[in-house]
mmCIF file of C-alpha atoms in Angstrom:
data_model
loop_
_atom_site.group_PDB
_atom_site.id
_atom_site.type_symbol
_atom_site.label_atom_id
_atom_site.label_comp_id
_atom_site.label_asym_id
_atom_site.label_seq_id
_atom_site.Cartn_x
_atom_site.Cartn_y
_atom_site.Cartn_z
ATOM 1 C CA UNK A 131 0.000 0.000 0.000
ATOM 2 C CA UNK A 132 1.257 3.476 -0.610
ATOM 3 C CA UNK A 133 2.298 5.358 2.814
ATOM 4 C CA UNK A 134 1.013 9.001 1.726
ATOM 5 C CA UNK A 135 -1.203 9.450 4.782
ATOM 6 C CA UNK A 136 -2.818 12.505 1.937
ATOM 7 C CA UNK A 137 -4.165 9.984 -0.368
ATOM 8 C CA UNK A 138 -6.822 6.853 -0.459
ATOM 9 C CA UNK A 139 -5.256 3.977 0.218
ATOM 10 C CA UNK A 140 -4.786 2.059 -3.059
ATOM 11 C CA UNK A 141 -2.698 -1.028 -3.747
ATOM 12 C CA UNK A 142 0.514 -0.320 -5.448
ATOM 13 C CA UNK A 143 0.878 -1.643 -8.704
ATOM 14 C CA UNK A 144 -2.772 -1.947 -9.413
ATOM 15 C CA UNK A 145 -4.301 -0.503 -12.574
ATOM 16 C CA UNK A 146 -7.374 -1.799 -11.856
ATOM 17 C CA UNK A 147 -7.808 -1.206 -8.484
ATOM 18 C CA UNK A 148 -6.387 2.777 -9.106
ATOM 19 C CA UNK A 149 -9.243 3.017 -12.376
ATOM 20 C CA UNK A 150 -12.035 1.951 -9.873
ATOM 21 C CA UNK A 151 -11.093 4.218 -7.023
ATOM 22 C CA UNK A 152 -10.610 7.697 -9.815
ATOM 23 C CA UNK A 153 -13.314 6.512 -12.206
ATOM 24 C CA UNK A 154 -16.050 5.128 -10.067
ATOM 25 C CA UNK A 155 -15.800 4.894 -5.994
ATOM 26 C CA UNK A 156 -17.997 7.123 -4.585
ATOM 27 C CA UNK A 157 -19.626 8.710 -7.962
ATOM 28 C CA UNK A 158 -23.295 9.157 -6.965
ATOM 29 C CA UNK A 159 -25.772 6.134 -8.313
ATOM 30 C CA UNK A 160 -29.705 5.898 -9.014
ATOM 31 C CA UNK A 161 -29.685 2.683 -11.264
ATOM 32 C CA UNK A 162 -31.371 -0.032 -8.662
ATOM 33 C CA UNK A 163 -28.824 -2.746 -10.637
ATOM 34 C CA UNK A 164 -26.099 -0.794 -9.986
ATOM 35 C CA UNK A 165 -27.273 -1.341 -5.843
ATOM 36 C CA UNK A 166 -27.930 -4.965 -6.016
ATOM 37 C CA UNK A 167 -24.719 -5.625 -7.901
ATOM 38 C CA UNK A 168 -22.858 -3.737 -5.058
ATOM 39 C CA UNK A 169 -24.755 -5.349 -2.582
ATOM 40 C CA UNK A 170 -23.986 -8.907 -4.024
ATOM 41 C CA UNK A 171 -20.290 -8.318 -4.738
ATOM 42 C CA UNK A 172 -19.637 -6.830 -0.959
ATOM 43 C CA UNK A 173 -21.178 -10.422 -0.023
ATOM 44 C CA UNK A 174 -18.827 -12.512 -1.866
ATOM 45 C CA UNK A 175 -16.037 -10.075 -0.248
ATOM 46 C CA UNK A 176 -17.078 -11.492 3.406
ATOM 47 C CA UNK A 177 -14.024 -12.657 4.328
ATOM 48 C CA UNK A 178 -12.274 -11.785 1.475
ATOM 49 C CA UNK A 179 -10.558 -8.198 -0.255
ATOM 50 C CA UNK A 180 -12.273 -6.137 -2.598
ATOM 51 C CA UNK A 181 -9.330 -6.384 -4.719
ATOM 52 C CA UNK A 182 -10.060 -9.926 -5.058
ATOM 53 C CA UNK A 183 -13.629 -9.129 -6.048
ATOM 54 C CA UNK A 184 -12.574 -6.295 -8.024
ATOM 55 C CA UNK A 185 -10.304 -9.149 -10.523
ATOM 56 C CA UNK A 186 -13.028 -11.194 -10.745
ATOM 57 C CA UNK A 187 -16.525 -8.773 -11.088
ATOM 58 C CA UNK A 188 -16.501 -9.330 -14.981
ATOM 59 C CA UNK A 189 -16.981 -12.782 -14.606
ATOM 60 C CA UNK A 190 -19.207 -12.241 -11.869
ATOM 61 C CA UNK A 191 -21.673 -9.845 -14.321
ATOM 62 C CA UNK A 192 -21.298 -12.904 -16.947
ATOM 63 C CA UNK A 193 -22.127 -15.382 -14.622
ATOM 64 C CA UNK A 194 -25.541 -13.701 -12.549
ATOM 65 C CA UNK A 195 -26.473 -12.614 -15.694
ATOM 66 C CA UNK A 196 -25.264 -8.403 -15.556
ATOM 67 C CA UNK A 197 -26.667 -8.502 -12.264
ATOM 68 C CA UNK A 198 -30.304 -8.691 -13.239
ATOM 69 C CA UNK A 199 -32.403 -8.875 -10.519
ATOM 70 C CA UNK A 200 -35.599 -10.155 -12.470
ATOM 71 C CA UNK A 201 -33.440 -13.321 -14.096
ATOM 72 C CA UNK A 202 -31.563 -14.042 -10.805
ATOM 73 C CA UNK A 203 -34.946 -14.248 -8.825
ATOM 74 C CA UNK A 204 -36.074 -16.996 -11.236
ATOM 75 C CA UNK A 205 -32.623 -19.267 -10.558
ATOM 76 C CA UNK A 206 -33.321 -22.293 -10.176
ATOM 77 C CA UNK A 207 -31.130 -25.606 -8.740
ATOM 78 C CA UNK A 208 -30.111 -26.034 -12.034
ATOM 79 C CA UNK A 209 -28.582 -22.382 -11.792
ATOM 80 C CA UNK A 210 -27.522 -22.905 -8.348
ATOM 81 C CA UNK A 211 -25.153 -26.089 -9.763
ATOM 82 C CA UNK A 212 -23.983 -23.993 -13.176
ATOM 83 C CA UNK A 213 -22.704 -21.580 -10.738
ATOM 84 C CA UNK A 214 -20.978 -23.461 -8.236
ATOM 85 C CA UNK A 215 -19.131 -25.137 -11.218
ATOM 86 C CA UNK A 216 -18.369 -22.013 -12.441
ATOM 87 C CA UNK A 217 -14.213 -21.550 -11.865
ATOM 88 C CA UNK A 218 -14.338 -17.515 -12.422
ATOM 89 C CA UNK A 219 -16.070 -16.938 -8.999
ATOM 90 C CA UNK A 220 -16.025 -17.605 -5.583
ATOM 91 C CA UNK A 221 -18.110 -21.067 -5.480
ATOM 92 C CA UNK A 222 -19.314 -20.709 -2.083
ATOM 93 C CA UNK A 223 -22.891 -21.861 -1.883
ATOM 94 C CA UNK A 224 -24.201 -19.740 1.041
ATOM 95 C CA UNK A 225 -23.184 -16.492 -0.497
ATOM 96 C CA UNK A 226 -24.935 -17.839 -4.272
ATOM 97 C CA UNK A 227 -28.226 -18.507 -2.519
ATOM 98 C CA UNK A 228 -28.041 -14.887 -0.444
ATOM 99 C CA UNK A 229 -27.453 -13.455 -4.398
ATOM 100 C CA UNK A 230 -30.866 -15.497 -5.125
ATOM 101 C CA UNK A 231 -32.406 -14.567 -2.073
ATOM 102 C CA UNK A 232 -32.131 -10.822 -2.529
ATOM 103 C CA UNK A 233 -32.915 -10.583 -6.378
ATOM 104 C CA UNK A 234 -36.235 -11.599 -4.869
ATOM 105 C CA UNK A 235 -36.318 -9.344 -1.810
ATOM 106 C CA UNK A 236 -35.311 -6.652 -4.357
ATOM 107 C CA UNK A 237 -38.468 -7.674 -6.469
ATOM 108 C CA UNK A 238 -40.570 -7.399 -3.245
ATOM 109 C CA UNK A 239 -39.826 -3.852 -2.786
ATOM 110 C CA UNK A 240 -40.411 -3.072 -6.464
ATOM 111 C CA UNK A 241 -44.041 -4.469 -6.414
ATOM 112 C CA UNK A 242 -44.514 -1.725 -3.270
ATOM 113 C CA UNK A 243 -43.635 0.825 -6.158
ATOM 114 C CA UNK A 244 -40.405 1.079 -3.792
ATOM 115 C CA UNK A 245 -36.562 1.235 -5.738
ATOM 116 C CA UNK A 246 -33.828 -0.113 -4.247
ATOM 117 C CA UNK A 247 -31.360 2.974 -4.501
ATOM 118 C CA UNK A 248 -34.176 5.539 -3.038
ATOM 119 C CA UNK A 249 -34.533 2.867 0.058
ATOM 120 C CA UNK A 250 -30.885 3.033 0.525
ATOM 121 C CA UNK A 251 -30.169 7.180 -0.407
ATOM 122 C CA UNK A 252 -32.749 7.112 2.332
ATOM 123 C CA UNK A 253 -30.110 6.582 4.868
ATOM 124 C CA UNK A 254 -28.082 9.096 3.678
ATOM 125 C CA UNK A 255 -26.482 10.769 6.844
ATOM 126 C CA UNK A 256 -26.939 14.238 7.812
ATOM 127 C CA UNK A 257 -23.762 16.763 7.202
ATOM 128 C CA UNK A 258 -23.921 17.361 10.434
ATOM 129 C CA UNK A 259 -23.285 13.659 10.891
ATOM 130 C CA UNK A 260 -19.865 13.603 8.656
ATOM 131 C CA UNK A 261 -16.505 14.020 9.942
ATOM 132 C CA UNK A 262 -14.882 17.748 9.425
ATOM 133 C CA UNK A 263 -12.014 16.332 7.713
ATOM 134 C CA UNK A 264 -11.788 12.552 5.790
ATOM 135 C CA UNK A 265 -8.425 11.068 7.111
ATOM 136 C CA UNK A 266 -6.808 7.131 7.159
ATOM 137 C CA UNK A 267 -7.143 7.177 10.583
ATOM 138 C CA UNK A 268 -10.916 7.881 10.598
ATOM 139 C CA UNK A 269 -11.578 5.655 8.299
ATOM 140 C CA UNK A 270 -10.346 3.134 10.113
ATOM 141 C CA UNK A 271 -11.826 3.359 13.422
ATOM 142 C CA UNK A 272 -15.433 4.034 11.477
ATOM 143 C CA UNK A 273 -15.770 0.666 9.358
ATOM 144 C CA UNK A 274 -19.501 1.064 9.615
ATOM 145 C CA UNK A 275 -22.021 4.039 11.042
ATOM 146 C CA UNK A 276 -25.281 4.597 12.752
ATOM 147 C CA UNK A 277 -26.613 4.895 9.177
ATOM 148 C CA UNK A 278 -25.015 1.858 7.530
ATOM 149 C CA UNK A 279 -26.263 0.195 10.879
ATOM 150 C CA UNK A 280 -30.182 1.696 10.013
ATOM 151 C CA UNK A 281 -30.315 0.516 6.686
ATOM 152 C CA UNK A 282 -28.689 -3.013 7.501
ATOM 153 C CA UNK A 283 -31.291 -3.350 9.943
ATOM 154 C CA UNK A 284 -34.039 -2.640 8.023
ATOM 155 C CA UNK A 285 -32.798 -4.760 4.615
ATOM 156 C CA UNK A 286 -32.578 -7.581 7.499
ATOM 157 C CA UNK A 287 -36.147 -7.337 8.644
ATOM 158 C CA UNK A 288 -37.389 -7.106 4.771
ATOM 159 C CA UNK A 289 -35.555 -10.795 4.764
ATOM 160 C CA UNK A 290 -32.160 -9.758 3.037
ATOM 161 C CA UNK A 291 -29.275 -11.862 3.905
ATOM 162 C CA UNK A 292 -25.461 -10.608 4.105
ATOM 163 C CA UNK A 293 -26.136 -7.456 4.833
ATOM 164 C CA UNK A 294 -24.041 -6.227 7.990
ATOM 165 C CA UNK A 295 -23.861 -2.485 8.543
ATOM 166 C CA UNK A 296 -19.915 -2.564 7.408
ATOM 167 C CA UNK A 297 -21.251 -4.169 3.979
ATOM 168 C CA UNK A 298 -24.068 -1.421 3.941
ATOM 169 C CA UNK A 299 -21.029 1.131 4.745
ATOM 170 C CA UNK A 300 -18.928 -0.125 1.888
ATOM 171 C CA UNK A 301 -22.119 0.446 -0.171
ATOM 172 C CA UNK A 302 -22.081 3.887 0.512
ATOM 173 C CA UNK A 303 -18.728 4.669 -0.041
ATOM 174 C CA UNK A 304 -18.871 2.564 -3.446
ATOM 175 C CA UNK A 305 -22.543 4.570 -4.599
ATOM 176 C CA UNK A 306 -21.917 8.209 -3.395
ATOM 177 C CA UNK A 307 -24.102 8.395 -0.134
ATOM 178 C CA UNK A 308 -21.151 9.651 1.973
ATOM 179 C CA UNK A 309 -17.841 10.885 0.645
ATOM 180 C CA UNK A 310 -15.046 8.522 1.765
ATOM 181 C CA UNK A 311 -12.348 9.811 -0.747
ATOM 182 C CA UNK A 312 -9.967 11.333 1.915
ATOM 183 C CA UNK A 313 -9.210 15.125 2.241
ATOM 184 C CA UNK A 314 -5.635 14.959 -0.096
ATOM 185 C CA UNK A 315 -7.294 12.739 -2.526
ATOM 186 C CA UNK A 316 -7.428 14.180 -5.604
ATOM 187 C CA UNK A 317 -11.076 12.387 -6.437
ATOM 188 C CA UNK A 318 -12.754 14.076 -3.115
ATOM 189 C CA UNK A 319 -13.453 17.685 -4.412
ATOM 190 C CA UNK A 320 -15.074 16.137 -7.910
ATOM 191 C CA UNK A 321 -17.197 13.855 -6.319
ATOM 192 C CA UNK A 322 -18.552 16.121 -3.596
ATOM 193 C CA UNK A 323 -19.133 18.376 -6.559
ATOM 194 C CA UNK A 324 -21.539 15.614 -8.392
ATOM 195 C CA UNK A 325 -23.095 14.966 -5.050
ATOM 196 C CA UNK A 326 -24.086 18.781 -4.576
ATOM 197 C CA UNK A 327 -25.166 18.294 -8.241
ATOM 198 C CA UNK A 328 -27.264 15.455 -8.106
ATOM 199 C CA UNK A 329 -30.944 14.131 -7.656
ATOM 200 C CA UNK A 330 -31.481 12.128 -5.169
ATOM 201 C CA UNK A 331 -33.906 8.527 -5.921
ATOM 202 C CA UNK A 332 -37.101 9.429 -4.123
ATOM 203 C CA UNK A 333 -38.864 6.596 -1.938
ATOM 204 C CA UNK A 334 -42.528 6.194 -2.841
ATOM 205 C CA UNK A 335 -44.764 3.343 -2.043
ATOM 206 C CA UNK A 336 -45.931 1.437 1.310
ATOM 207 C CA UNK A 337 -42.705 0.329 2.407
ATOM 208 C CA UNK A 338 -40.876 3.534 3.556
ATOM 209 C CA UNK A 339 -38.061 2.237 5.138
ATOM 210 C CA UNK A 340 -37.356 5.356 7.842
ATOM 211 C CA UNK A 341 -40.517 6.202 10.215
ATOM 212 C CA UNK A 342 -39.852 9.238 9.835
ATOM 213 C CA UNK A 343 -39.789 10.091 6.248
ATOM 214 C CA UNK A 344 -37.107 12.686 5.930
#
């Protein structure tokens, strides 16, 4: 890892890893697949690196089908076997099923006219919430936060499965909810700017996952 305390810490060497972090970690997201691929991939990475799930996500969009919720709901144990003889990702069966599991969670909200990115942006924490400065060292002692906690929660009681709040968190660095991208990061000021810029999913339906609709 590079030691510039000023930057994000990326992997040296890494031209994948270094195009994710400038081209798409923490660039504000509406698309619902874009969420439930995020959510998926942070599953497989239980217990693993994102840099390991990083090398591999192509395969994984080949292999659940780009991610498409509607499809992966309809898998089969037909499916489930295809994948776990599929050699370009992880083959563990718990973490296949959860990706089954929540395509049809996902479908649940949608039939409550509810999206899956507005139920998440719904968490969003308040400014006043956020750190006044981005460093390593917060980063590290804040894996998760009362937020990432809140929507984990509720995701769990709506049946979702691998869905801790430091999986939630990741999914809110990775989508643009919060701002992760430290203070000397040359990303930070460019993504706050699209955040500032940017329309937020609205929740609609029966299933509002906040009581107090904010």
């Amino acid at each position: 890892m590079t030691h510039d305390t000023e930057t994000c810490p990326i992997p040296e060497g890494d031209p994948l890893f270094r195009s994710y972090h400038d081209d798409e970690w923490g660039v504000p997201a509406s698309a619902d697949r874009a969420f439930f691929e995020k959510i998926c991939l942070e599953g497989f990475q239980s217990g693993l690196s994102w840099r390991t799930i990083l090398q591999r996500r192509d395969e994984f969009r080949r292999a659940f089908d780009e991610f498409d919720m509607h499809r992966i709901a309809m898998y089969d144990h037909a499916e489930i076997d295809r994948l776990m003889q599929d050699k370009g990702i992880i083959r563990n069966r718990r973490k296949i099923l959860s990706v089954i599991n929540n395509a049809r969670r996902a479908l649940e909200l949608q039939e409550q006219s509810v999206s899956l990115s507005g139920f998440c942006w719904s968490f969003e924490p308040s400014p006043e919430s956020r750190p006044a400065r981005v460093t390593r060292a917060w980063l590290r002692q804040n894996p998760a936060s009362g937020e990432s906690a809140a929507l984990a929660g509720a995701l769990k009681l709506r049946g979702w499965t691998y869905v801790g709040p430091v999986t939630m968190y990741a999914l809110m660095q990775a989508l643009g909810i919060v701002n992760d991208h430290v203070d000397g990061c040359h990303c930070r000021l460019r993504i706050e700017t699209l955040r500032q810029s940017f329309s937020r999913p609205a929740v609609s339906g029966s299933a509002h996952p906040r009581g107090d609709k904010r």
